Structure formats: C-alpha cells, structure tokens
Coordinates of C-alpha atoms in Angstrom, one line a residue:
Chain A
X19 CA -146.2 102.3 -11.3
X20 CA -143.3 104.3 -10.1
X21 CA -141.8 104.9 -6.6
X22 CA -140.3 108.4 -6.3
X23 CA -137.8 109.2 -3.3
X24 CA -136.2 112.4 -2.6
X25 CA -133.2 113.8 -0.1
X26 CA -130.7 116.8 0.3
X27 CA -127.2 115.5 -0.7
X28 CA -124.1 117.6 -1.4
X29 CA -126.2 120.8 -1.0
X30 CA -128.4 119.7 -3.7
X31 CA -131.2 117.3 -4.1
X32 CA -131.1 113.1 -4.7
X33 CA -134.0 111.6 -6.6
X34 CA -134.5 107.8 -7.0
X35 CA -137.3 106.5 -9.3
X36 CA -137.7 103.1 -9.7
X37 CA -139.8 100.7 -11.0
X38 CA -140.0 98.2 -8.0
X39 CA -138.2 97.4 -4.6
X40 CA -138.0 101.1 -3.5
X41 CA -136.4 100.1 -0.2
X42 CA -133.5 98.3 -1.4
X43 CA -132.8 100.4 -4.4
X44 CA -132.3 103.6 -1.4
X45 CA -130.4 101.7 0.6
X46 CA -128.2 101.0 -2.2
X47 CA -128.2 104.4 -3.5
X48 CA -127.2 105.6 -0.2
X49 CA -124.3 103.5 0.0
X50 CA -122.9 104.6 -3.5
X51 CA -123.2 108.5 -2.3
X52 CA -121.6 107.7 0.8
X53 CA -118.5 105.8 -1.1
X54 CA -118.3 108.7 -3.3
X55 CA -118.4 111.3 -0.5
X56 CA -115.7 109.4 1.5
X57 CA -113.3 109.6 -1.1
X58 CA -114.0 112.7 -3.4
X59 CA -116.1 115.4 -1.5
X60 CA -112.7 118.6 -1.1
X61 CA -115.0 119.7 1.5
X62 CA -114.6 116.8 4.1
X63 CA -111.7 117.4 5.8
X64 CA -111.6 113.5 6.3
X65 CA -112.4 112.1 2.9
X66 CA -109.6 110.6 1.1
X67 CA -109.3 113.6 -1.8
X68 CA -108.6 116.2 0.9
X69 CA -106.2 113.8 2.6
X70 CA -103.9 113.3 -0.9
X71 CA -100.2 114.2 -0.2
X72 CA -98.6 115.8 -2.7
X73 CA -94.8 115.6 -4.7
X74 CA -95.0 111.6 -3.8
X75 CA -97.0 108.5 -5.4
X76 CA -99.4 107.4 -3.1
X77 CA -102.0 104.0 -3.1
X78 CA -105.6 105.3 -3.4
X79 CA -108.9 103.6 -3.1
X80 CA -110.8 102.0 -6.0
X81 CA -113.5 104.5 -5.8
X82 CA -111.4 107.7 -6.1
X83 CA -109.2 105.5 -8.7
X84 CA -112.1 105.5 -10.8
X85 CA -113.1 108.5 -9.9
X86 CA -110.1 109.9 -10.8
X87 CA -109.8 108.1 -14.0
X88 CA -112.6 109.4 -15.2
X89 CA -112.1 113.0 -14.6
X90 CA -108.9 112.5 -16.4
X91 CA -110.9 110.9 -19.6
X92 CA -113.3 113.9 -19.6
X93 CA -110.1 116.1 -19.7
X94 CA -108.5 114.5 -22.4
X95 CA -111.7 113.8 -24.6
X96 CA -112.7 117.5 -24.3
X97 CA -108.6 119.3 -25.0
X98 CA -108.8 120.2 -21.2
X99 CA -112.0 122.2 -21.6
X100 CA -112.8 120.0 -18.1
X101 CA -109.9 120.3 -16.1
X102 CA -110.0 118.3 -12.4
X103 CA -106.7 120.5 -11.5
X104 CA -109.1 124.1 -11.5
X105 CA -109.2 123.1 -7.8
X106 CA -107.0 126.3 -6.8
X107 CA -109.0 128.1 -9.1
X108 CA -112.2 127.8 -8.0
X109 CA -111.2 128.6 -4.3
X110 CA -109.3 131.5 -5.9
X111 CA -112.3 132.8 -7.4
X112 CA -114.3 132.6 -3.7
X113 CA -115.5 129.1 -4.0
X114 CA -113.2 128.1 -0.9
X115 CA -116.4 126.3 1.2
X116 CA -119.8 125.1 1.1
X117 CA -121.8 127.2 -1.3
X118 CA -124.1 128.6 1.3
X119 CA -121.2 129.9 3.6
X120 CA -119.3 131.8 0.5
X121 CA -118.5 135.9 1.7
X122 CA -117.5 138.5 -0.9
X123 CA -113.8 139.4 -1.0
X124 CA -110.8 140.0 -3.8
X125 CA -110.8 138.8 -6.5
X126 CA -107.2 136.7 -7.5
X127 CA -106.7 134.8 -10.6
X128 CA -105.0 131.6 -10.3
X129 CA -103.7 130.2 -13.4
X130 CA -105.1 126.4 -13.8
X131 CA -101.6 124.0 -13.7
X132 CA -103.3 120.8 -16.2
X133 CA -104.5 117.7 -16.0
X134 CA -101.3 116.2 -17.7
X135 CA -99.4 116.8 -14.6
X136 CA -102.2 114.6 -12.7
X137 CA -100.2 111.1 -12.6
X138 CA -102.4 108.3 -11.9
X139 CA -101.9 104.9 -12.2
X140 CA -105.4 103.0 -11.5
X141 CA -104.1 99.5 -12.5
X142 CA -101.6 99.7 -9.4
X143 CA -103.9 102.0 -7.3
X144 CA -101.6 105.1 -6.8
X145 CA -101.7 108.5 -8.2
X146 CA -99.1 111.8 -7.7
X147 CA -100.3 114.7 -7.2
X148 CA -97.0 117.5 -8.0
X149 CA -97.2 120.0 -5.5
X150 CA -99.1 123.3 -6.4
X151 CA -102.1 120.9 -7.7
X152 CA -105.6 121.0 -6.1
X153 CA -107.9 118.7 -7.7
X154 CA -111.8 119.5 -8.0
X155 CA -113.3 116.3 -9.2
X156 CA -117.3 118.3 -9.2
X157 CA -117.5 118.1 -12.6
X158 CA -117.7 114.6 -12.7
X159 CA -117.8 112.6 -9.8
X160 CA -121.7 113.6 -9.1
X161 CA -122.4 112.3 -12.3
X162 CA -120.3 109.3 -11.8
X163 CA -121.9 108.6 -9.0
X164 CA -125.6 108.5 -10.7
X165 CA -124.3 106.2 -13.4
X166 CA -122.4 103.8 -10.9
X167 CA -126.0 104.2 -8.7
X168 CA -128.6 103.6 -11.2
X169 CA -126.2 100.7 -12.8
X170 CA -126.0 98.8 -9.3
X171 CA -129.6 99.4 -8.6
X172 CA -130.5 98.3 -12.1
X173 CA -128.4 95.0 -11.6
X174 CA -128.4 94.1 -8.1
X175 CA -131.8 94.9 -7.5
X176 CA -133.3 94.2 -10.5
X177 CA -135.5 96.8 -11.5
X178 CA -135.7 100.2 -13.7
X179 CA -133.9 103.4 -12.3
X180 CA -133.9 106.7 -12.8
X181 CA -131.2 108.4 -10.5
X182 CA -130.8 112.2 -10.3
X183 CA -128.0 113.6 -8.1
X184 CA -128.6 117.8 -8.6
X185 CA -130.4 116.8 -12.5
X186 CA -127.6 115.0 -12.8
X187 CA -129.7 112.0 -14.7
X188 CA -128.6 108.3 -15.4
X189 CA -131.5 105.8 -16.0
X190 CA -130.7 102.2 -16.3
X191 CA -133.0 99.0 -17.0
X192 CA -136.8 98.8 -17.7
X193 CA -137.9 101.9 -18.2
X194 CA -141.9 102.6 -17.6
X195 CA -144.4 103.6 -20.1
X196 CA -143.2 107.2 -22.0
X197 CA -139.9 106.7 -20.7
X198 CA -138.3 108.7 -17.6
X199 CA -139.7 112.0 -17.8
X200 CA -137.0 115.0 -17.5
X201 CA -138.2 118.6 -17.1
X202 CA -135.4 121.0 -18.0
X203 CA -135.1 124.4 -16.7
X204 CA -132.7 126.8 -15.2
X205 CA -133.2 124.9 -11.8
X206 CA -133.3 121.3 -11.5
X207 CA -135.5 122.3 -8.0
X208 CA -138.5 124.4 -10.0
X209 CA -137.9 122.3 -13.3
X210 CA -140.6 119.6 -12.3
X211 CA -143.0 122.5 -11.1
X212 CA -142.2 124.9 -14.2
X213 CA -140.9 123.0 -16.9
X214 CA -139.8 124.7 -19.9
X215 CA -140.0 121.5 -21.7
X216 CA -139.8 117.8 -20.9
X217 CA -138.1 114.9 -22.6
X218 CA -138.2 111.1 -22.1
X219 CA -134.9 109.5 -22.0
X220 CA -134.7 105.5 -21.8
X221 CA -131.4 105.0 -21.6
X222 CA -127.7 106.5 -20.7
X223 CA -127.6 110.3 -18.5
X224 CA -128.5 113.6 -19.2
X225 CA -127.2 116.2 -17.5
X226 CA -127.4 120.4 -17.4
X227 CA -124.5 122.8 -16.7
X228 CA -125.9 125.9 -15.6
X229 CA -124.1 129.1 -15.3
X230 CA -126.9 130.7 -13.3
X231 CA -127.2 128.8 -10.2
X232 CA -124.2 128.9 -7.3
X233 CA -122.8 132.3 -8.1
X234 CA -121.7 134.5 -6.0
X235 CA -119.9 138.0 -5.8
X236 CA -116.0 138.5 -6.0
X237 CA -115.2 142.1 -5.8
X238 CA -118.4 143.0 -6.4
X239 CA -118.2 140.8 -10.0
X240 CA -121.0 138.1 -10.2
X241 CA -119.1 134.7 -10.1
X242 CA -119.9 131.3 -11.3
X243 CA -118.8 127.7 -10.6
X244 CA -117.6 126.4 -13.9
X245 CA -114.1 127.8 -14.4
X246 CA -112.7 128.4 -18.1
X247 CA -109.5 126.2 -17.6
X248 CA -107.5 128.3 -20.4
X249 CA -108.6 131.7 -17.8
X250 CA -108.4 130.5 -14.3
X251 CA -111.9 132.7 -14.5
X252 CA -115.4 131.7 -14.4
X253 CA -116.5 131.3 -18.0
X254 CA -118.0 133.8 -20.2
X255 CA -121.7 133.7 -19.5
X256 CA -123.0 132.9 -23.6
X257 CA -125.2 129.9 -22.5
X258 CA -127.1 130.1 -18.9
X259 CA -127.8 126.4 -19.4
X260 CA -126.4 123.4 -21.2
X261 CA -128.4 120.2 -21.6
X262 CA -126.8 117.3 -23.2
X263 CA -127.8 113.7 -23.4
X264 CA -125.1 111.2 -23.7
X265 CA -124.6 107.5 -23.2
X266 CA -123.7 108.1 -19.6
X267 CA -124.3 110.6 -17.1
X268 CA -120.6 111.6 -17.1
X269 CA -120.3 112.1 -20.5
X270 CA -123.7 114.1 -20.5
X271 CA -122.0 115.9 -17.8
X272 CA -118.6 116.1 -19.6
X273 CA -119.9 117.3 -22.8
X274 CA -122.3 119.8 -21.2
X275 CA -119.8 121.6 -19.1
X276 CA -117.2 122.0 -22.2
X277 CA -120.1 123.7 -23.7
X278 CA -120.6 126.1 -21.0
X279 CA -116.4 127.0 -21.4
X280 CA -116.6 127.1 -25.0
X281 CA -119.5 129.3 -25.6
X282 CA -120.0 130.4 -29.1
X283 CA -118.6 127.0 -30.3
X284 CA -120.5 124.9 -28.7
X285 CA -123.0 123.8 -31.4
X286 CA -120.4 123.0 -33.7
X287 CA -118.6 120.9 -31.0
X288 CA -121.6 119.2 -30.0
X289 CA -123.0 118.4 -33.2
X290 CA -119.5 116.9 -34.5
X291 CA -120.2 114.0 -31.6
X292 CA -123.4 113.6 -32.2
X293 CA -124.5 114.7 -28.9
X294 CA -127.9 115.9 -29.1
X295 CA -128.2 119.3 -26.9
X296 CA -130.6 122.4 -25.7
X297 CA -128.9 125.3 -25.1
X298 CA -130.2 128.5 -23.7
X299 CA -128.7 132.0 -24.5
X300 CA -127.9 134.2 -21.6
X301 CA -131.0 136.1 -23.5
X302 CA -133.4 133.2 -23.4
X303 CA -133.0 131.7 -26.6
X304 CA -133.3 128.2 -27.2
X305 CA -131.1 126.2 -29.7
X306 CA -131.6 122.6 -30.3
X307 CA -129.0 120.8 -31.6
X308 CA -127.9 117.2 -32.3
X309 CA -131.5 115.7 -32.7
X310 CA -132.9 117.8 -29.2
X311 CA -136.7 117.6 -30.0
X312 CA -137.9 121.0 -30.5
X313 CA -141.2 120.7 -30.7
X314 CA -143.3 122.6 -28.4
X315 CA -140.6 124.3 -26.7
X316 CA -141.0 128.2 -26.0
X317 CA -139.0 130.6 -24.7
X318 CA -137.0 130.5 -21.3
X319 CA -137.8 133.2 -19.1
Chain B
X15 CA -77.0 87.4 -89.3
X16 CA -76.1 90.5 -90.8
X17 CA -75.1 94.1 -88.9
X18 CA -78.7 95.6 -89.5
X19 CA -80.2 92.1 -87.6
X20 CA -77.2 92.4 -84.9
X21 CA -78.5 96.1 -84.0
X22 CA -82.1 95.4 -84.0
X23 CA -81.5 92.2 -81.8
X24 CA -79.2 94.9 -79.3
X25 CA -82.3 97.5 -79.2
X26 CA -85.0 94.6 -78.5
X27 CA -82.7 93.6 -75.7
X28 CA -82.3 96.9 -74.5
X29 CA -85.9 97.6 -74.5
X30 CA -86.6 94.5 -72.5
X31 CA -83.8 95.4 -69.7
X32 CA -85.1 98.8 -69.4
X33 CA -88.6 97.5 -69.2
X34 CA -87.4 94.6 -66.7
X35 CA -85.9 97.5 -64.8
X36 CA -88.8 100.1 -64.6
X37 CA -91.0 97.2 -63.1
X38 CA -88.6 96.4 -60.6
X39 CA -88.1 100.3 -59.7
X40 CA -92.2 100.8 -59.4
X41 CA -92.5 97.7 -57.4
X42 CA -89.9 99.1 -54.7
X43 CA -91.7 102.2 -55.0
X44 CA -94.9 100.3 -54.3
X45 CA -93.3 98.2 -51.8
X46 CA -91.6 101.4 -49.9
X47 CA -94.7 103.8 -49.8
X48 CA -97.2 100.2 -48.4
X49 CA -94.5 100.3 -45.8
X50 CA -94.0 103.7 -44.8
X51 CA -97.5 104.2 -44.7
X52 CA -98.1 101.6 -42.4
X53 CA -95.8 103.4 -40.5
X54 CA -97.6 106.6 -41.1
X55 CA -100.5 105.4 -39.9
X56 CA -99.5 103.4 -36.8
X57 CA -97.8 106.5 -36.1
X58 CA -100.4 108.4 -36.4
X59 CA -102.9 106.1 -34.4
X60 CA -99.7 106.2 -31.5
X61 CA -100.2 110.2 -31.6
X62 CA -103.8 110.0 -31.2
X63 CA -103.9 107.8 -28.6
X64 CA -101.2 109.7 -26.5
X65 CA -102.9 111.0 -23.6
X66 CA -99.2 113.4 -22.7
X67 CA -99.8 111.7 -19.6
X68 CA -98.4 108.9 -18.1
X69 CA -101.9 108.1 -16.7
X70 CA -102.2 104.4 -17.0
X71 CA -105.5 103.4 -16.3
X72 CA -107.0 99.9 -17.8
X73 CA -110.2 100.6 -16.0
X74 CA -113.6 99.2 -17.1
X75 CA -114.6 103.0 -16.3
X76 CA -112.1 104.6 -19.3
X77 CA -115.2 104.9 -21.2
X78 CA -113.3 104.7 -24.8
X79 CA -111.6 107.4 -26.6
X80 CA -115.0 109.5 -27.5
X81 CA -117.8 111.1 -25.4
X82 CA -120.4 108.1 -26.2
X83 CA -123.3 109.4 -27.5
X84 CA -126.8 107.7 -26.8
X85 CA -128.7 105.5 -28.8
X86 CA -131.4 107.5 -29.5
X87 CA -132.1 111.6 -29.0
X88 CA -134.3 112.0 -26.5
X89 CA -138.2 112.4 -27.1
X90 CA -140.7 115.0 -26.8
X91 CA -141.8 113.7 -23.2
X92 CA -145.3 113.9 -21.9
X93 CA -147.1 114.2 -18.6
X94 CA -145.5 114.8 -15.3
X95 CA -142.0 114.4 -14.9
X96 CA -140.0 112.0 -12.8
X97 CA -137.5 114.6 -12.3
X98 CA -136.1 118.1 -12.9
X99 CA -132.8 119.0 -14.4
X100 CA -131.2 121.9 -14.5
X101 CA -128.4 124.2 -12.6
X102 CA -127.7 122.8 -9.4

C-alpha cells in the first residue's frame, strides 16, 4: 500500500508517496522545501539568494552552496544551454514576480552575462557574484530539492518515496508493485486525471519542461519561462513538452530543459547521452527517443 | 687479406653502423611520439575538464562530468498513477 500526500508549494503542487511512515516522511519533506526556499526562492525578499551582494566574495550556506554548485554543473554539462545567470532575463521578459501577479508591458531584451562569470567556491563556502549578474537558480533547485527530499526520506526514514515538486519526480528506495506510476501530460495538475500516457520509473527523477504552462504576454507576444541563454528571449516554441528520465531529478530536469532551448536538436542530443525522452511537437506529435516506451501512446491534444 | 676482402669487410661494417643507427633513430622516434602523446592526451583530458571557471566545488553534489542517465528506461506503466508530470 501507498500513502499519497499533496500541498501547494512555490505556486505549484508537492506530492509525497511513500511506502510507510507517512508522517515522518512529510515532516521531513517539509523541512527540505523550507531549507531550499530560505536560501534559493528570488522571490523572498529575505532568503539568502535575494540577499547575495554583488562585486565581493561572500560565505554562503551549504544549502545554496550546493545549490549553486549544481546549477553551475547543469551549465557546464549542457554548453550553457541552462544558464543560472538568465536571472535579468527572465525579469526582462515580464517574469519580475510571482507568476499569478505578472501584467503585460514592453518588451526589453536583456542579453544573458554567463555562468563562467558565476565564481563559486563550495569547498570554502563563498561565491562572487560580478555586478550586473542576477541569478535564477528555477531550473534546478526544484528538482534538487526532490532528489535531496526523496534521498533523506528514503534513508532516514526508511521507506520507498516518490517525491514530485511541480512533476518534478525523484523516487528513491523500495519501490511498490509496477513501480511509481507517472502520468505525463502538458500539465503535471490534469496529468493524473487525463494522462496521455503513463510510465513506471523505479529509480532516479524524471522531470518535464513545458513551454505551455506559465506564459504570459509581453507586448502583446505570448511569453514563456524557459529563456534561450544564447537570445536573452523565451525559446522557440518547437517542443511544448520535454520529458526526460535521468539518474536524478536534476539531471532529468537539466537535460529536459536544454531540450526545450535547443529544439530541432534535441533528439540527437538526447540520444547521444543515452537519456531516454518523449517529446511533443508544438503540433501534438509524439517522439520517443532514447528507449521512451512507445507503446500505446496516442496523440496529445 | 687482399684489397677485394678489405672493401667487402668496409661495406659489412658500414651496413652494420647504418643499421645500428636506423634502430637507434626509430627508437627515439618511438620514444618521442609515447611521450608527446602522453602529453597530448593529458592535455587534452586538462581541456576537457576545464570548466572556464574558477568554480571550485569538491561537492558530493558535482554529479560527475555527464548528465547520468538511469539504469533502466522507463516502462510502459499501468493502472492509476502516483503522480502527474508535466508543465508546471
């Protein structure tokens, strides 16, 4: 049997499944969000990413060390197709608050300044941010925070977890009988209720970049959230979801957002790591790649 | 000895010098090209590993110098899902 438990976080939706101890594994899941909200969340005001100073080296926290560190890894493993410094591109592009408050308005380019000028050092604790650099750790610290979630759960509480922070997956430990069950869809909310296919996953993350979901107007031009770091601009709309299962959540994550930004590409790319993948064109089509079952899939909508 | 056996004896040591010296020349060639491409290579491994960064990070969380893919592809799943994922 399996305990399901479900809550709003970050303006998305938290699922736990476990296997056993449903209280304890919350309650630890709860702590891991609110570690990861206090130090990486650009929308708190208080939490130590907004906080940074900039043109100095500063001591940072473990949590937005590694945080940090990994955000830099998912740069450099994908050329800078996932860029943490698109910060002051995203807010340049409307995306300045929380999604639901966003108002239409001109549209302003900002050119994306790198990740190589990001200067961390997490064996010492301190990073430099130059000034001009505003980093937007979304891409990866959600799914961070599944895999660092469903790892402690899995350990310290000793059962099987599935943890899905906005579909978002890591699963870790025993997993039940068919494996965790993922329906994939353009929404992670109405996937469960209207699948367009489900796959079982027993271990590492899978994780879907969508460019459908969170967009908004800019100068009248629809707008989505996953910026093309060699455009300062929202990427070309080829794919209108990425699926990609990976050893971890954040490399799910990783891998599926540099498919979003590289478009036509992307099957190539994904196939030459071995990630298995769904894509769906902006039409509808589906395209499995990597080893994605495609049995008894049909068409998106 | 006479001069016929003098030249002969000349040309067989000749022979021998040159061959003495042509297997001394290809073993410094064999010697030079194992070293510079040991140095090719660790130069080469240097490049790849260069993030441009001076990002320093010895975390457990590095995660290795590829995307990790998993062990197995996921499976056709069946039944009612534990979750949804899609765009968030």
């Amino acid at each position: 049997m399996t305990h399901v438990v479900e809550f709003p976080v970050w303006g998305t939706t938290a699922v736990l499944a476990v296997t056993d101890h449903p209280v304890e594994a919350e309650r630890l899941l709860r702590a891991v969000l609110d570690d990861v909200d206090q130090a990486c969340n650009r929308f708190r005001a208080d939490s130590e990413l907004s906080r940074l100073p900039s043109g100095r080296a500063v001591p940072i926290g473990p949590v937005l060390a590694e945080a940090l560190t990994v955000a830099l890894r998912a740069a450099r493993l994908t050329d800078g197709l996932v860029d943490p410094t698109v910060g002051g591109a995203i807010r340049a592009l409307g995306y300045d608050r929380d999604f639901a408050a966003i108002v239409d308005g001109p549209l302003v380019p900002q050119r994306v300044p790198g990740w190589h000028r990001v200067l961390l050092d997490a064996d010492r604790g301190e990073v430099l941010l130059p000034h001009g650099i505003e980093v937007d750790l979304g891409a990866t610290a959600k799914a961070l925070a599944a895999d660092r979630a469903a790892r402690a759960i899995s350990v310290m509480v000793g059962c099987g977890v599935l943890v899905s922070l906005g579909g978002d997956v890591a699963v870790a430990g025993e997993t039940p009988a068919g494996g965790w069950r993922v329906a994939i869809g353009d929404d992670h909310r109405t996937a469960v209720a209207d699948p367009q296919t489900v796959v079982a996953v027993r271990r590492g993350g899978l994780a879907t970049s969508s460019t459908t979901r969170r967009t908004w107007l800019r100068d009248g031009v629809p707008q989505h959230h996953i910026v093309d770091p060699r455009t300062g601009l929202a990427a070309d709309v080829v794919w209108r979801t990425a699926t990609v299962a990976a050893g971890t959540c954040v490399d799910a994550n990783t891998a599926a957002t540099a498919a979003i930004v590289l478009g036509h590409d992307a099957p190539e790319w994904l196939a030459a790591r071995g990630l298995p993948a769904r894509l769906v064109s902006a039409a509808g089509a589906v395209l499995a790649v990597g080893g994605w079952p495609a049995d008894r899939e049909r068409q998106a909508a | 000895m006479n001069d016929t056996q003098a030249r002969i004896g000349r040309r067989a040591e000749g022979n021998r010098r040159v061959g003495r010296a042509t297997a001394w020349t290809a073993a410094a060639c064999t010697a030079l090209a194992t070293l510079f491409g040991v140095v090719f290579a660790t130069g080469t491994t240097d490049a790849q590993s260069d993030t441009g960064t001076s990002t320093s990070t010895g975390s457990s969380t590095d995660g290795g110098d590829s995307l990790q893919a998993p062990d197995s592809a996921p499976e056709q799943g069946s039944g009612s899902a534990h979750t949804g994922s899609g765009g968030s």
